Coordinates of N, CA and C in Angstrom, one line a residue:
M145 N 17.6 21.5 6.4 CA 16.7 21.4 7.5 C 16.2 19.9 7.5
N146 N 17.0 19.1 8.1 CA 16.7 17.7 8.1 C 15.6 17.2 9.1
D147 N 15.2 18.1 10.0 CA 14.3 17.8 11.0 C 12.9 18.3 10.8
L148 N 12.6 18.6 9.5 CA 11.2 19.1 9.2 C 10.1 18.2 9.6
D149 N 10.3 16.9 9.3 CA 9.2 15.9 9.7 C 8.9 15.9 11.2
L150 N 10.0 16.0 12.0 CA 9.8 16.0 13.4 C 9.1 17.3 13.8
R151 N 9.5 18.4 13.2 CA 8.9 19.7 13.6 C 7.4 19.7 13.2
L152 N 7.1 19.1 12.0 CA 5.7 19.0 11.6 C 4.9 18.1 12.6
R153 N 5.5 17.0 13.0 CA 4.8 16.1 13.9 C 4.5 16.9 15.3
D154 N 5.6 17.5 15.8 CA 5.5 18.2 17.1 C 4.4 19.4 17.0
A155 N 4.5 20.1 15.9 CA 3.5 21.2 15.8 C 2.1 20.8 15.7
T156 N 1.8 19.7 14.9 CA 0.5 19.2 14.8 C 0.0 18.6 16.1
A157 N 0.9 18.0 16.9 CA 0.5 17.4 18.2 C 0.1 18.4 19.2
N158 N 0.4 19.7 18.9 CA 0.0 20.8 19.8 C -1.2 21.5 19.4
I159 N -1.9 21.1 18.4 CA -3.1 21.7 17.9 C -4.3 21.2 18.6
G160 N -5.0 22.1 19.3 CA -6.2 21.7 20.0 C -7.5 21.5 19.2
P161 N -8.5 20.9 19.8 CA -9.7 20.6 19.0 C -10.4 21.8 18.4
E162 N -10.4 22.9 19.0 CA -11.1 24.1 18.5 C -10.5 24.7 17.2
Y163 N -9.2 24.2 16.9 CA -8.6 24.6 15.6 C -8.8 23.6 14.5
I164 N -9.3 22.4 14.9 CA -9.6 21.4 13.9 C -11.1 21.5 13.5
L165 N -11.9 21.5 14.5 CA -13.4 21.7 14.3 C -13.7 22.9 15.1
L166 N -14.0 24.0 14.4 CA -14.3 25.3 15.0 C -15.7 25.3 15.5
P167 N -15.9 25.5 16.8 CA -17.2 25.6 17.4 C -18.0 26.8 16.8
I168 N -19.2 26.7 16.5 CA -20.1 27.7 15.9 C -21.4 27.7 16.7
Q169 N -21.7 28.9 17.2 CA -22.9 29.0 18.0 C -24.2 28.7 17.2
G170 N -25.0 27.8 17.7 CA -26.2 27.4 17.1 C -26.1 26.5 15.9
Q171 N -24.9 26.0 15.6 CA -24.6 25.1 14.5 C -23.6 24.1 14.9
P172 N -23.5 23.0 14.2 CA -22.5 22.0 14.5 C -21.1 22.6 14.2
A173 N -20.1 22.2 14.9 CA -18.7 22.6 14.7 C -18.4 22.3 13.2
A174 N -17.4 23.1 12.7 CA -17.1 22.9 11.2 C -15.6 23.0 11.0
Y175 N -15.1 22.3 10.0 CA -13.7 22.4 9.6 C -13.6 23.8 8.9
R176 N -12.6 24.5 9.3 CA -12.2 25.8 8.7 C -10.7 25.8 8.5
E177 N -10.4 25.7 7.2 CA -9.0 25.5 6.8 C -8.1 26.7 7.3
R178 N -8.6 27.9 7.2 CA -7.8 29.1 7.6 C -7.5 29.0 9.1
V179 N -8.5 28.6 9.9 CA -8.3 28.5 11.4 C -7.2 27.5 11.7
Y180 N -7.3 26.4 11.0 CA -6.3 25.3 11.2 C -4.9 25.8 10.8
C181 N -4.8 26.4 9.6 CA -3.5 26.9 9.1 C -2.9 27.9 10.0
Y182 N -3.7 28.8 10.5 CA -3.1 29.9 11.3 C -2.5 29.2 12.6
E183 N -3.2 28.2 13.2 CA -2.7 27.6 14.4 C -1.5 26.8 14.0
L184 N -1.5 26.1 12.9 CA -0.3 25.3 12.5 C 0.9 26.3 12.3
Y185 N 0.7 27.4 11.7 CA 1.8 28.4 11.5 C 2.3 28.8 12.9
H186 N 1.4 29.1 13.8 CA 1.8 29.5 15.1 C 2.6 28.4 15.8
Q187 N 2.2 27.2 15.7 CA 2.9 26.1 16.4 C 4.3 25.9 15.7
L188 N 4.4 26.0 14.4 CA 5.7 25.8 13.7 C 6.6 26.9 14.1
R189 N 6.1 28.2 14.1 CA 7.0 29.3 14.4 C 7.5 29.4 15.8
R190 N 6.7 28.8 16.7 CA 7.1 28.8 18.1 C 8.5 28.2 18.3
D191 N 8.9 27.3 17.5 CA 10.2 26.6 17.7 C 11.0 26.6 16.4
W192 N 10.8 27.6 15.5 CA 11.5 27.6 14.3 C 13.0 28.0 14.5
P193 N 13.9 27.2 14.0 CA 15.3 27.5 14.2 C 15.8 28.8 13.7
A194 N 16.6 29.5 14.4 CA 17.1 30.8 14.0 C 18.3 30.6 13.0
N195 N 19.0 29.5 13.1 CA 20.2 29.2 12.3 C 19.9 28.5 11.0
T196 N 18.8 28.7 10.4 CA 18.5 28.1 9.1 C 18.2 29.2 8.1
P197 N 18.6 29.0 6.8 CA 18.3 30.0 5.8 C 16.8 30.0 5.4
F198 N 16.1 28.9 5.8 CA 14.7 28.7 5.4 C 13.8 29.4 6.3
K199 N 12.8 30.1 5.7 CA 11.8 30.8 6.4 C 10.5 30.2 6.2
L200 N 9.6 30.2 7.1 CA 8.2 29.7 7.0 C 7.3 30.9 6.6
N201 N 6.7 30.8 5.5 CA 5.7 31.8 5.1 C 4.4 31.2 4.7
G202 N 3.3 31.9 5.0 CA 2.0 31.4 4.7 C 1.4 32.2 3.5
E203 N 0.8 31.5 2.6 CA 0.1 32.0 1.5 C 0.8 33.2 0.8
V204 N 2.0 33.0 0.4 CA 2.7 34.1 -0.3 C 2.1 34.4 -1.7
D205 N 1.7 35.6 -1.9 CA 1.1 36.0 -3.1 C 2.2 36.2 -4.2
K206 N 2.2 35.3 -5.2 CA 3.2 35.3 -6.2 C 2.8 36.1 -7.5
A207 N 1.7 36.8 -7.4 CA 1.2 37.6 -8.6 C 2.2 38.6 -9.0
G208 N 2.6 38.6 -10.2 CA 3.5 39.6 -10.7 C 5.0 39.1 -10.7
H209 N 5.2 37.9 -10.1 CA 6.6 37.4 -10.0 C 7.0 36.9 -11.4
Q210 N 7.9 37.6 -12.1 CA 8.2 37.4 -13.5 C 8.7 36.0 -13.7
L211 N 9.5 35.4 -12.9 CA 10.0 34.1 -13.1 C 8.9 33.0 -13.0
L212 N 8.0 33.2 -12.1 CA 6.9 32.3 -11.9 C 5.8 32.4 -12.9
R213 N 5.7 33.6 -13.6 CA 4.7 33.8 -14.6 C 4.9 32.8 -15.8
L214 N 6.1 32.5 -16.1 CA 6.5 31.6 -17.2 C 5.8 30.2 -17.0
S215 N 5.6 29.8 -15.8 CA 5.0 28.4 -15.6 C 3.6 28.5 -15.0
N216 N 3.0 29.7 -15.0 CA 1.7 30.0 -14.4 C 1.6 29.8 -12.9
A217 N 2.8 29.6 -12.2 CA 2.8 29.5 -10.8 C 2.5 30.8 -10.1
D218 N 2.6 31.9 -10.8 CA 2.3 33.2 -10.2 C 0.8 33.3 -9.8
R219 N 0.0 32.4 -10.3 CA -1.4 32.4 -9.9 C -1.8 31.6 -8.7
C220 N -0.8 30.9 -8.2 CA -1.0 29.9 -7.1 C -0.6 30.5 -5.8
K221 N -1.3 30.2 -4.7 CA -1.0 30.6 -3.3 C -1.0 29.4 -2.4
P222 N 0.1 28.6 -2.4 CA 0.1 27.5 -1.5 C -0.1 27.9 -0.1
D223 N -0.6 27.1 0.8 CA -0.8 27.4 2.2 C 0.5 27.8 2.9
F224 N 1.6 27.0 2.6 CA 2.9 27.3 3.3 C 4.0 27.1 2.3
L225 N 5.0 28.0 2.4 CA 6.2 27.8 1.7 C 7.3 27.8 2.8
I226 N 8.3 26.9 2.6 CA 9.5 26.9 3.4 C 10.6 27.1 2.4
H227 N 11.2 28.3 2.5 CA 12.1 28.7 1.4 C 13.0 29.8 1.9
T228 N 14.0 30.2 1.0 CA 14.8 31.3 1.3 C 14.3 32.5 0.5
P229 N 13.6 33.4 1.1 CA 13.0 34.5 0.4 C 14.1 35.2 -0.4
G230 N 13.8 35.6 -1.7 CA 14.7 36.3 -2.5 C 15.7 35.4 -3.3
S231 N 15.6 34.1 -3.1 CA 16.5 33.2 -3.8 C 15.7 32.0 -4.4
M232 N 15.7 31.8 -5.7 CA 15.0 30.7 -6.3 C 15.8 29.4 -6.0
D233 N 17.0 29.5 -5.5 CA 17.8 28.3 -5.2 C 17.5 27.8 -3.8
G234 N 16.7 28.5 -3.0 CA 16.3 28.1 -1.7 C 14.9 27.6 -1.5
N235 N 14.3 27.0 -2.6 CA 13.0 26.5 -2.5 C 13.0 25.1 -1.9
F236 N 12.5 25.0 -0.7 CA 12.6 23.7 0.1 C 11.4 22.9 0.1
V237 N 10.3 23.4 0.7 CA 9.1 22.7 0.9 C 7.8 23.5 0.6
V238 N 6.9 23.0 -0.2 CA 5.6 23.6 -0.4 C 4.6 22.7 0.2
I239 N 3.6 23.4 1.0 CA 2.6 22.6 1.7 C 1.2 23.1 1.4
E240 N 0.3 22.2 1.0 CA -1.1 22.5 0.9 C -1.8 21.7 2.0
V241 N -2.8 22.4 2.6 CA -3.6 21.8 3.7 C -5.1 21.8 3.3
K242 N -5.7 20.7 3.7 CA -7.2 20.6 3.4 C -7.8 19.8 4.5
P243 N -9.1 20.2 4.9 CA -9.8 19.4 5.8 C -10.3 18.1 5.1
C244 N -10.6 17.1 5.9 CA -11.0 15.8 5.3 C -12.3 15.8 4.6
T245 N -13.0 16.9 4.5 CA -14.2 17.0 3.8 C -14.1 17.6 2.4
A246 N -12.9 17.9 2.0 CA -12.7 18.5 0.7 C -13.2 17.7 -0.5
S247 N -13.6 18.4 -1.5 CA -14.2 17.8 -2.7 C -13.0 17.3 -3.6
N248 N -13.4 16.4 -4.5 CA -12.4 15.9 -5.4 C -11.8 17.0 -6.3
K249 N -12.6 18.0 -6.6 CA -12.1 19.1 -7.4 C -11.1 19.9 -6.6
A250 N -11.3 20.1 -5.3 CA -10.3 20.8 -4.5 C -9.0 20.0 -4.3
I251 N -9.2 18.7 -4.2 CA -8.0 17.8 -4.2 C -7.2 17.9 -5.4
R252 N -7.8 17.9 -6.6 CA -7.1 18.0 -7.9 C -6.4 19.3 -8.0
K253 N -7.0 20.4 -7.6 CA -6.4 21.7 -7.6 C -5.2 21.8 -6.7
D254 N -5.3 21.3 -5.5 CA -4.1 21.3 -4.6 C -3.0 20.4 -5.2
L255 N -3.3 19.2 -5.6 CA -2.3 18.3 -6.2 C -1.6 19.0 -7.4
S256 N -2.4 19.7 -8.2 CA -1.8 20.3 -9.4 C -0.8 21.5 -8.9
T257 N -1.2 22.2 -7.9 CA -0.4 23.3 -7.4 C 0.9 22.7 -6.8
L258 N 0.8 21.6 -6.0 CA 2.0 21.0 -5.5 C 2.9 20.5 -6.5
A259 N 2.4 19.8 -7.5 CA 3.2 19.2 -8.6 C 3.8 20.4 -9.4
L260 N 3.1 21.4 -9.6 CA 3.7 22.6 -10.4 C 4.9 23.2 -9.6
F261 N 4.8 23.3 -8.3 CA 5.9 23.9 -7.5 C 7.1 22.9 -7.4
V262 N 6.9 21.6 -7.5 CA 8.0 20.7 -7.5 C 8.6 20.7 -8.9
N263 N 7.8 20.5 -9.9 CA 8.3 20.3 -11.3 C 8.8 21.6 -11.9
E264 N 8.2 22.7 -11.7 CA 8.5 23.9 -12.5 C 9.3 24.9 -11.6
V265 N 8.9 25.0 -10.3 CA 9.5 26.0 -9.5 C 10.6 25.4 -8.7
K266 N 10.8 24.1 -8.8 CA 11.9 23.4 -8.2 C 12.0 23.3 -6.7
Y267 N 10.8 23.2 -6.1 CA 10.8 22.9 -4.6 C 11.3 21.5 -4.4
E268 N 12.0 21.3 -3.4 CA 12.6 19.9 -3.1 C 11.5 18.9 -2.7
R269 N 10.5 19.4 -1.9 CA 9.5 18.6 -1.3 C 8.1 19.2 -1.5
A270 N 7.1 18.4 -1.5 CA 5.7 18.8 -1.5 C 5.0 18.0 -0.5
I271 N 4.2 18.6 0.3 CA 3.4 17.9 1.4 C 1.9 18.3 1.2
Y272 N 1.1 17.3 1.2 CA -0.4 17.5 1.2 C -0.8 17.1 2.6
L273 N -1.2 18.0 3.4 CA -1.5 17.7 4.8 C -3.1 17.8 4.9
I274 N -3.6 16.6 5.3 CA -5.1 16.5 5.4 C -5.4 16.3 6.9
Y275 N -6.3 17.1 7.4 CA -6.7 17.0 8.8 C -8.1 16.7 9.0
G276 N -8.4 16.1 10.1 CA -9.8 15.8 10.5 C -10.0 14.3 10.7
A277 N -11.1 14.0 11.3 CA -11.5 12.6 11.7 C -11.4 11.6 10.6
Q278 N -11.8 12.0 9.4 CA -11.8 11.2 8.2 C -10.6 11.4 7.3
A279 N -9.5 11.8 7.8 CA -8.3 12.1 7.0 C -7.8 10.9 6.2
D280 N -7.9 9.7 6.7 CA -7.5 8.5 6.0 C -8.3 8.3 4.7
L281 N -9.6 8.5 4.9 CA -10.5 8.3 3.7 C -10.2 9.4 2.6
M282 N -10.0 10.6 3.0 CA -9.6 11.6 2.0 C -8.2 11.3 1.4
A283 N -7.3 10.8 2.2 CA -6.0 10.5 1.7 C -6.1 9.4 0.6
A284 N -7.0 8.5 0.8 CA -7.2 7.4 -0.2 C -7.8 8.1 -1.5
R285 N -8.8 9.0 -1.3 CA -9.3 9.7 -2.5 C -8.2 10.5 -3.2
A286 N -7.4 11.2 -2.4 CA -6.3 12.0 -3.0 C -5.4 11.0 -3.8
R287 N -5.1 9.9 -3.2 CA -4.1 9.0 -3.9 C -4.7 8.6 -5.3
T288 N -6.0 8.4 -5.4 CA -6.6 8.0 -6.7 C -6.5 9.1 -7.7
Q289 N -6.4 10.4 -7.2 CA -6.3 11.5 -8.1 C -4.9 11.7 -8.7
F290 N -3.9 11.0 -8.1 CA -2.5 11.2 -8.5 C -2.3 10.9 -10.0
A291 N -3.1 9.9 -10.5 CA -3.0 9.5 -11.9 C -3.4 10.6 -12.8
N292 N -4.2 11.5 -12.3 CA -4.8 12.6 -13.1 C -3.9 13.8 -13.1
V293 N -2.8 13.8 -12.3 CA -1.9 15.0 -12.1 C -0.5 14.6 -12.4
P294 N 0.0 15.0 -13.6 CA 1.4 14.7 -13.9 C 2.4 15.3 -12.9
G295 N 3.3 14.4 -12.5 CA 4.3 14.8 -11.5 C 3.9 14.7 -10.1
S296 N 2.7 14.2 -9.8 CA 2.2 14.1 -8.4 C 2.9 13.0 -7.6
D297 N 3.7 12.2 -8.3 CA 4.3 11.1 -7.5 C 5.4 11.6 -6.5
A298 N 5.7 12.9 -6.7 CA 6.7 13.5 -5.7 C 6.0 14.1 -4.5
I299 N 4.7 14.0 -4.4 CA 3.9 14.6 -3.3 C 3.8 13.6 -2.2
Q300 N 4.1 14.0 -1.0 CA 3.8 13.2 0.2 C 2.5 13.6 0.8
I301 N 1.7 12.6 1.2 CA 0.4 12.8 1.9 C 0.7 12.6 3.3
W302 N 0.3 13.6 4.1 CA 0.3 13.5 5.6 C -1.1 13.6 6.1
V303 N -1.4 12.9 7.2 CA -2.7 12.9 7.8 C -2.6 13.3 9.3
H304 N -3.5 14.2 9.7 CA -3.6 14.7 11.1 C -5.0 14.3 11.5
R305 N -5.2 13.2 12.2 CA -6.5 12.7 12.5 C -7.3 13.3 13.6
H306 N -6.6 13.8 14.6 CA -7.3 14.3 15.8 C -6.4 15.3 16.6
A307 N -7.1 16.1 17.4 CA -6.4 17.1 18.2 C -5.4 16.4 19.1
F308 N -4.3 17.1 19.4 CA -3.2 16.7 20.2 C -2.6 15.3 19.8
G309 N -2.8 15.0 18.6 CA -2.2 13.8 18.0 C -1.3 14.3 16.8
A310 N -0.1 13.7 16.7 CA 0.8 14.1 15.7 C 0.4 13.7 14.3
A311 N 0.6 14.5 13.3 CA 0.4 14.1 11.9 C 1.4 13.1 11.5
E312 N 1.0 12.2 10.6 CA 1.9 11.2 10.1 C 1.9 11.1 8.6
R313 N 3.0 10.7 8.1 CA 3.1 10.5 6.6 C 2.2 9.3 6.3
W314 N 1.3 9.4 5.3 CA 0.4 8.4 4.9 C 1.0 7.5 3.9
E315 N 1.1 6.2 4.2 CA 1.8 5.3 3.3 C 1.0 4.2 2.8
R316 N -0.3 4.4 2.5 CA -1.1 3.2 2.1 C -1.2 3.2 0.6

């Protein structure tokens, strides 16, 4: 699946403002990761190729998976897996998503999960997708956390700054 970057850009470019900042009656709008992830899943699935062995799954519960228990990956639930279900040879991309307001503790947890899935579960790629108006600031914070997470150099940071704008790979 050589066109994943294009698919991710197109999908994020179709996400409206109410999925990035959820309106809440009587309160300021708020970032809600699940709302964003569900819409991203919807946008990706709308144009998912039928002729690929890779399937898009959200938050697959790996509890009890005997092969993943050896590396403690059975306790993790990444936001998205792009893989061939039923085959450990088809582990393609693992994605974690966070709003730009995430804490450093949450960033470290996500980076650890992504590194674990690349290093131990043998996913080919790992993407940390940060969304929201301050996505670049959080990406910079995430980059400083890389030194604290062994194997995090394989993780790509992507930023999705605003509604109807495409996410981009962060290269700073």
